[in-house]
PDB file of C-alpha atoms in Angstrom:
ATOM      1  CA  UNK A 690       0.206  19.614  -8.146  1.00  0.00           C
ATOM      2  CA  UNK A 691      -0.207  17.277  -5.187  1.00  0.00           C
ATOM      3  CA  UNK A 692       0.174  13.502  -5.274  1.00  0.00           C
ATOM      4  CA  UNK A 693      -3.544  12.773  -5.375  1.00  0.00           C
ATOM      5  CA  UNK A 694      -4.013  15.093  -8.365  1.00  0.00           C
ATOM      6  CA  UNK A 695      -1.085  13.445 -10.169  1.00  0.00           C
ATOM      7  CA  UNK A 696      -2.484   9.973  -9.483  1.00  0.00           C
ATOM      8  CA  UNK A 697      -5.966  11.071 -10.574  1.00  0.00           C
ATOM      9  CA  UNK A 698      -4.781  12.625 -13.829  1.00  0.00           C
ATOM     10  CA  UNK A 699      -2.593   9.695 -14.875  1.00  0.00           C
ATOM     11  CA  UNK A 700      -5.183   7.059 -14.080  1.00  0.00           C
ATOM     12  CA  UNK A 701      -8.038   8.931 -15.742  1.00  0.00           C
ATOM     13  CA  UNK A 702      -5.943   9.687 -18.836  1.00  0.00           C
ATOM     14  CA  UNK A 703      -4.966   6.023 -19.158  1.00  0.00           C
ATOM     15  CA  UNK A 704      -8.439   4.769 -18.227  1.00  0.00           C
ATOM     16  CA  UNK A 705      -6.860   2.691 -15.429  1.00  0.00           C
ATOM     17  CA  UNK A 706      -7.843   2.060 -11.830  1.00  0.00           C
ATOM     18  CA  UNK A 707      -6.135   1.539  -8.485  1.00  0.00           C
ATOM     19  CA  UNK A 708      -7.019  -0.430  -5.369  1.00  0.00           C
ATOM     20  CA  UNK A 709      -5.209  -0.399  -2.044  1.00  0.00           C
ATOM     21  CA  UNK A 710      -4.428  -2.958   0.654  1.00  0.00           C
ATOM     22  CA  UNK A 711      -3.288  -1.473   3.901  1.00  0.00           C
ATOM     23  CA  UNK A 712      -2.547  -2.409   7.443  1.00  0.00           C
ATOM     24  CA  UNK A 713      -0.413   0.083   9.363  1.00  0.00           C
ATOM     25  CA  UNK A 714      -2.044   3.120   7.714  1.00  0.00           C
ATOM     26  CA  UNK A 715      -5.507   1.931   8.789  1.00  0.00           C
ATOM     27  CA  UNK A 716      -7.439   3.371   5.848  1.00  0.00           C
ATOM     28  CA  UNK A 717      -5.477   6.585   5.263  1.00  0.00           C
ATOM     29  CA  UNK A 718      -4.637   5.614   1.671  1.00  0.00           C
ATOM     30  CA  UNK A 719      -8.298   4.866   1.001  1.00  0.00           C
ATOM     31  CA  UNK A 720      -9.333   8.148   2.617  1.00  0.00           C
ATOM     32  CA  UNK A 721      -6.880  10.161   0.517  1.00  0.00           C
ATOM     33  CA  UNK A 722      -7.818   8.549  -2.795  1.00  0.00           C
ATOM     34  CA  UNK A 723     -11.563   8.589  -2.118  1.00  0.00           C
ATOM     35  CA  UNK A 724     -11.394  12.344  -1.500  1.00  0.00           C
ATOM     36  CA  UNK A 725     -10.187  13.094  -5.014  1.00  0.00           C
ATOM     37  CA  UNK A 726     -12.460  14.614  -7.607  1.00  0.00           C
ATOM     38  CA  UNK A 727     -13.992  11.884  -9.798  1.00  0.00           C
ATOM     39  CA  UNK A 728     -12.580   9.221  -7.450  1.00  0.00           C
ATOM     40  CA  UNK A 729     -15.189   6.675  -8.532  1.00  0.00           C
ATOM     41  CA  UNK A 730     -13.716   6.755 -12.044  1.00  0.00           C
ATOM     42  CA  UNK A 731     -10.240   5.582 -10.995  1.00  0.00           C
ATOM     43  CA  UNK A 732     -10.355   4.330  -7.393  1.00  0.00           C
ATOM     44  CA  UNK A 733     -11.807   0.829  -7.108  1.00  0.00           C
ATOM     45  CA  UNK A 734     -11.606   0.720  -3.320  1.00  0.00           C
ATOM     46  CA  UNK A 735      -9.480  -0.767  -0.634  1.00  0.00           C
ATOM     47  CA  UNK A 736      -9.184  -3.092   2.277  1.00  0.00           C
ATOM     48  CA  UNK A 737      -7.591  -2.738   5.686  1.00  0.00           C
ATOM     49  CA  UNK A 738      -6.389  -6.032   7.108  1.00  0.00           C
ATOM     50  CA  UNK A 739      -4.763  -5.863  10.499  1.00  0.00           C
ATOM     51  CA  UNK A 740      -3.847  -9.460  11.247  1.00  0.00           C
ATOM     52  CA  UNK A 741      -2.547 -12.598   9.604  1.00  0.00           C
ATOM     53  CA  UNK A 742      -5.943 -14.275   9.397  1.00  0.00           C
ATOM     54  CA  UNK A 743      -7.531 -11.412   7.493  1.00  0.00           C
ATOM     55  CA  UNK A 744      -4.481 -10.878   5.258  1.00  0.00           C
ATOM     56  CA  UNK A 745      -4.632 -14.551   4.301  1.00  0.00           C
ATOM     57  CA  UNK A 746      -8.409 -14.693   3.921  1.00  0.00           C
ATOM     58  CA  UNK A 747      -8.819 -11.579   1.779  1.00  0.00           C
ATOM     59  CA  UNK A 748      -5.404 -11.028   0.184  1.00  0.00           C
ATOM     60  CA  UNK A 749      -4.147 -14.621  -0.058  1.00  0.00           C
ATOM     61  CA  UNK A 750      -0.760 -13.925   1.485  1.00  0.00           C
ATOM     62  CA  UNK A 751       1.374 -16.975   2.196  1.00  0.00           C
ATOM     63  CA  UNK A 752       0.569 -17.715   5.858  1.00  0.00           C
ATOM     64  CA  UNK A 753       3.666 -19.604   7.016  1.00  0.00           C
ATOM     65  CA  UNK A 754       6.013 -16.878   5.847  1.00  0.00           C
ATOM     66  CA  UNK A 755       3.697 -14.139   7.129  1.00  0.00           C
ATOM     67  CA  UNK A 756       3.577 -15.697  10.579  1.00  0.00           C
ATOM     68  CA  UNK A 757       7.383 -15.767  10.747  1.00  0.00           C
ATOM     69  CA  UNK A 758       7.672 -12.032  10.053  1.00  0.00           C
ATOM     70  CA  UNK A 759       4.504 -10.877  11.843  1.00  0.00           C
ATOM     71  CA  UNK A 760       3.101  -9.909   8.404  1.00  0.00           C
ATOM     72  CA  UNK A 761       5.661  -7.122   8.004  1.00  0.00           C
ATOM     73  CA  UNK A 762       8.206  -7.567   5.249  1.00  0.00           C
ATOM     74  CA  UNK A 763       8.727  -7.067   1.546  1.00  0.00           C
ATOM     75  CA  UNK A 764       7.195 -10.361   0.441  1.00  0.00           C
ATOM     76  CA  UNK A 765       3.976  -9.677   2.358  1.00  0.00           C
ATOM     77  CA  UNK A 766       3.689  -6.157   0.906  1.00  0.00           C
ATOM     78  CA  UNK A 767       4.255  -7.547  -2.602  1.00  0.00           C
ATOM     79  CA  UNK A 768       1.619 -10.256  -2.174  1.00  0.00           C
ATOM     80  CA  UNK A 769      -0.817  -7.676  -0.803  1.00  0.00           C
ATOM     81  CA  UNK A 770      -0.270  -5.320  -3.780  1.00  0.00           C
ATOM     82  CA  UNK A 771      -0.623  -8.044  -6.410  1.00  0.00           C
ATOM     83  CA  UNK A 772      -3.655  -9.641  -4.822  1.00  0.00           C
ATOM     84  CA  UNK A 773      -5.562  -6.419  -4.194  1.00  0.00           C
ATOM     85  CA  UNK A 774      -5.474  -5.903  -7.975  1.00  0.00           C
ATOM     86  CA  UNK A 775      -7.251  -9.226  -8.391  1.00  0.00           C
ATOM     87  CA  UNK A 776      -9.642  -8.661  -5.488  1.00  0.00           C
ATOM     88  CA  UNK A 777     -10.840  -5.316  -6.876  1.00  0.00           C
ATOM     89  CA  UNK A 778     -10.384  -5.979 -10.627  1.00  0.00           C
ATOM     90  CA  UNK A 779      -7.914  -3.113 -10.799  1.00  0.00           C
ATOM     91  CA  UNK A 780      -4.863  -2.563 -12.995  1.00  0.00           C
ATOM     92  CA  UNK A 781      -2.833  -0.967 -10.173  1.00  0.00           C
ATOM     93  CA  UNK A 782      -2.353  -2.076  -6.569  1.00  0.00           C
ATOM     94  CA  UNK A 783      -0.763  -0.176  -3.707  1.00  0.00           C
ATOM     95  CA  UNK A 784      -0.087  -1.866  -0.376  1.00  0.00           C
ATOM     96  CA  UNK A 785       1.527  -1.099   2.943  1.00  0.00           C
ATOM     97  CA  UNK A 786       2.201  -3.034   6.135  1.00  0.00           C
ATOM     98  CA  UNK A 787       4.309  -2.072   9.120  1.00  0.00           C
ATOM     99  CA  UNK A 788       4.603  -0.697  12.630  1.00  0.00           C
ATOM    100  CA  UNK A 789       3.481   2.742  13.823  1.00  0.00           C
ATOM    101  CA  UNK A 790       4.288   2.041  17.471  1.00  0.00           C
ATOM    102  CA  UNK A 791       7.335   0.348  18.967  1.00  0.00           C
ATOM    103  CA  UNK A 792       6.626  -3.297  19.776  1.00  0.00           C
ATOM    104  CA  UNK A 793       8.878  -6.228  20.653  1.00  0.00           C
ATOM    105  CA  UNK A 794       8.109  -7.913  17.293  1.00  0.00           C
ATOM    106  CA  UNK A 795       9.769  -4.990  15.485  1.00  0.00           C
ATOM    107  CA  UNK A 796      12.681  -4.690  17.941  1.00  0.00           C
ATOM    108  CA  UNK A 797      10.908  -1.496  18.989  1.00  0.00           C
ATOM    109  CA  UNK A 798      11.646   0.039  15.572  1.00  0.00           C
ATOM    110  CA  UNK A 799       9.152   1.953  13.431  1.00  0.00           C
ATOM    111  CA  UNK A 800       9.160   0.736   9.860  1.00  0.00           C
ATOM    112  CA  UNK A 801       6.861  -0.284   7.045  1.00  0.00           C
ATOM    113  CA  UNK A 802       7.036  -1.941   3.659  1.00  0.00           C
ATOM    114  CA  UNK A 803       4.993  -0.728   0.708  1.00  0.00           C
ATOM    115  CA  UNK A 804       4.652  -2.162  -2.780  1.00  0.00           C
ATOM    116  CA  UNK A 805       3.237  -0.946  -6.081  1.00  0.00           C
ATOM    117  CA  UNK A 806       1.899  -3.521  -8.508  1.00  0.00           C
ATOM    118  CA  UNK A 807       0.760  -3.182 -12.081  1.00  0.00           C
ATOM    119  CA  UNK A 808      -1.214  -6.384 -12.318  1.00  0.00           C
ATOM    120  CA  UNK A 809       1.193  -9.203 -11.504  1.00  0.00           C
ATOM    121  CA  UNK A 810       4.295  -7.045 -12.000  1.00  0.00           C
ATOM    122  CA  UNK A 811       5.855  -5.289  -9.024  1.00  0.00           C
ATOM    123  CA  UNK A 812       7.201  -1.917 -10.106  1.00  0.00           C
ATOM    124  CA  UNK A 813       8.457  -0.828  -6.708  1.00  0.00           C
ATOM    125  CA  UNK A 814       8.767  -2.173  -3.195  1.00  0.00           C
ATOM    126  CA  UNK A 815      10.528  -0.265  -0.495  1.00  0.00           C
ATOM    127  CA  UNK A 816      11.033  -0.124   3.240  1.00  0.00           C
ATOM    128  CA  UNK A 817      10.274   3.075   5.130  1.00  0.00           C
ATOM    129  CA  UNK A 818      11.916   3.935   8.450  1.00  0.00           C
ATOM    130  CA  UNK A 819      10.239   6.395  10.777  1.00  0.00           C
ATOM    131  CA  UNK A 820      12.177   7.965  13.595  1.00  0.00           C
ATOM    132  CA  UNK A 821       9.757   8.616  16.397  1.00  0.00           C
ATOM    133  CA  UNK A 822       6.438  10.301  16.819  1.00  0.00           C
ATOM    134  CA  UNK A 823       2.862   9.801  17.777  1.00  0.00           C
ATOM    135  CA  UNK A 824       1.350   6.783  16.009  1.00  0.00           C
ATOM    136  CA  UNK A 825      -1.020   8.985  13.971  1.00  0.00           C
ATOM    137  CA  UNK A 826       1.881  11.121  12.740  1.00  0.00           C
ATOM    138  CA  UNK A 827       3.853   8.013  11.764  1.00  0.00           C
ATOM    139  CA  UNK A 828       0.813   6.573   9.945  1.00  0.00           C
ATOM    140  CA  UNK A 829       0.287   9.832   8.052  1.00  0.00           C
ATOM    141  CA  UNK A 830       3.956   9.949   7.078  1.00  0.00           C
ATOM    142  CA  UNK A 831       3.834   6.362   5.796  1.00  0.00           C
ATOM    143  CA  UNK A 832       0.702   7.151   3.765  1.00  0.00           C
ATOM    144  CA  UNK A 833       2.286  10.294   2.287  1.00  0.00           C
ATOM    145  CA  UNK A 834       5.440   8.398   1.338  1.00  0.00           C
ATOM    146  CA  UNK A 835       3.502   5.574  -0.350  1.00  0.00           C
ATOM    147  CA  UNK A 836       1.297   8.021  -2.286  1.00  0.00           C
ATOM    148  CA  UNK A 837       4.370  10.026  -3.339  1.00  0.00           C
ATOM    149  CA  UNK A 838       6.029   6.846  -4.588  1.00  0.00           C
ATOM    150  CA  UNK A 839       2.905   5.840  -6.526  1.00  0.00           C
ATOM    151  CA  UNK A 840       2.618   9.306  -8.101  1.00  0.00           C
ATOM    152  CA  UNK A 841       6.291   9.115  -9.104  1.00  0.00           C
ATOM    153  CA  UNK A 842       5.892   5.658 -10.651  1.00  0.00           C
ATOM    154  CA  UNK A 843       2.926   6.925 -12.678  1.00  0.00           C
ATOM    155  CA  UNK A 844       4.786  10.081 -13.755  1.00  0.00           C
ATOM    156  CA  UNK A 845       8.263   8.778 -14.387  1.00  0.00           C
ATOM    157  CA  UNK A 846       7.961   5.002 -14.642  1.00  0.00           C
ATOM    158  CA  UNK A 847      10.090   2.707 -12.560  1.00  0.00           C
TER     159      UNK A 847
END
């Protein structure tokens, strides 16, 4: 069974929903979840925010801290996951923020932070490190890793 099927089954069985807040994956999490059978019964929707202004405006991240880390760290991912639950009236929130291309702000490293929230409780937050690759491949890998983590949290707890 793939991750989307696992997520679907657990959320439908528990009559729960998920919403996503993403940056680096540019909608890939939303695309994957929306493609599931009966998606409208468990997927509330998502938002892609690519800069500090939009992350603050829509996801209420703390702007001073976010500016200091270019919106890429654990605290930002946690705030995104918690606040997307509120924004979409969802029990579960999944977020990700990071870098898919080497830039000076990341010391030319490829990494991302994702977080999984159940309401106001963070069940998992983790940093991902990509080696190298085309930006689209890195984005897809990040999305797969975040969805795998969410499926595991639903299946096995935290």
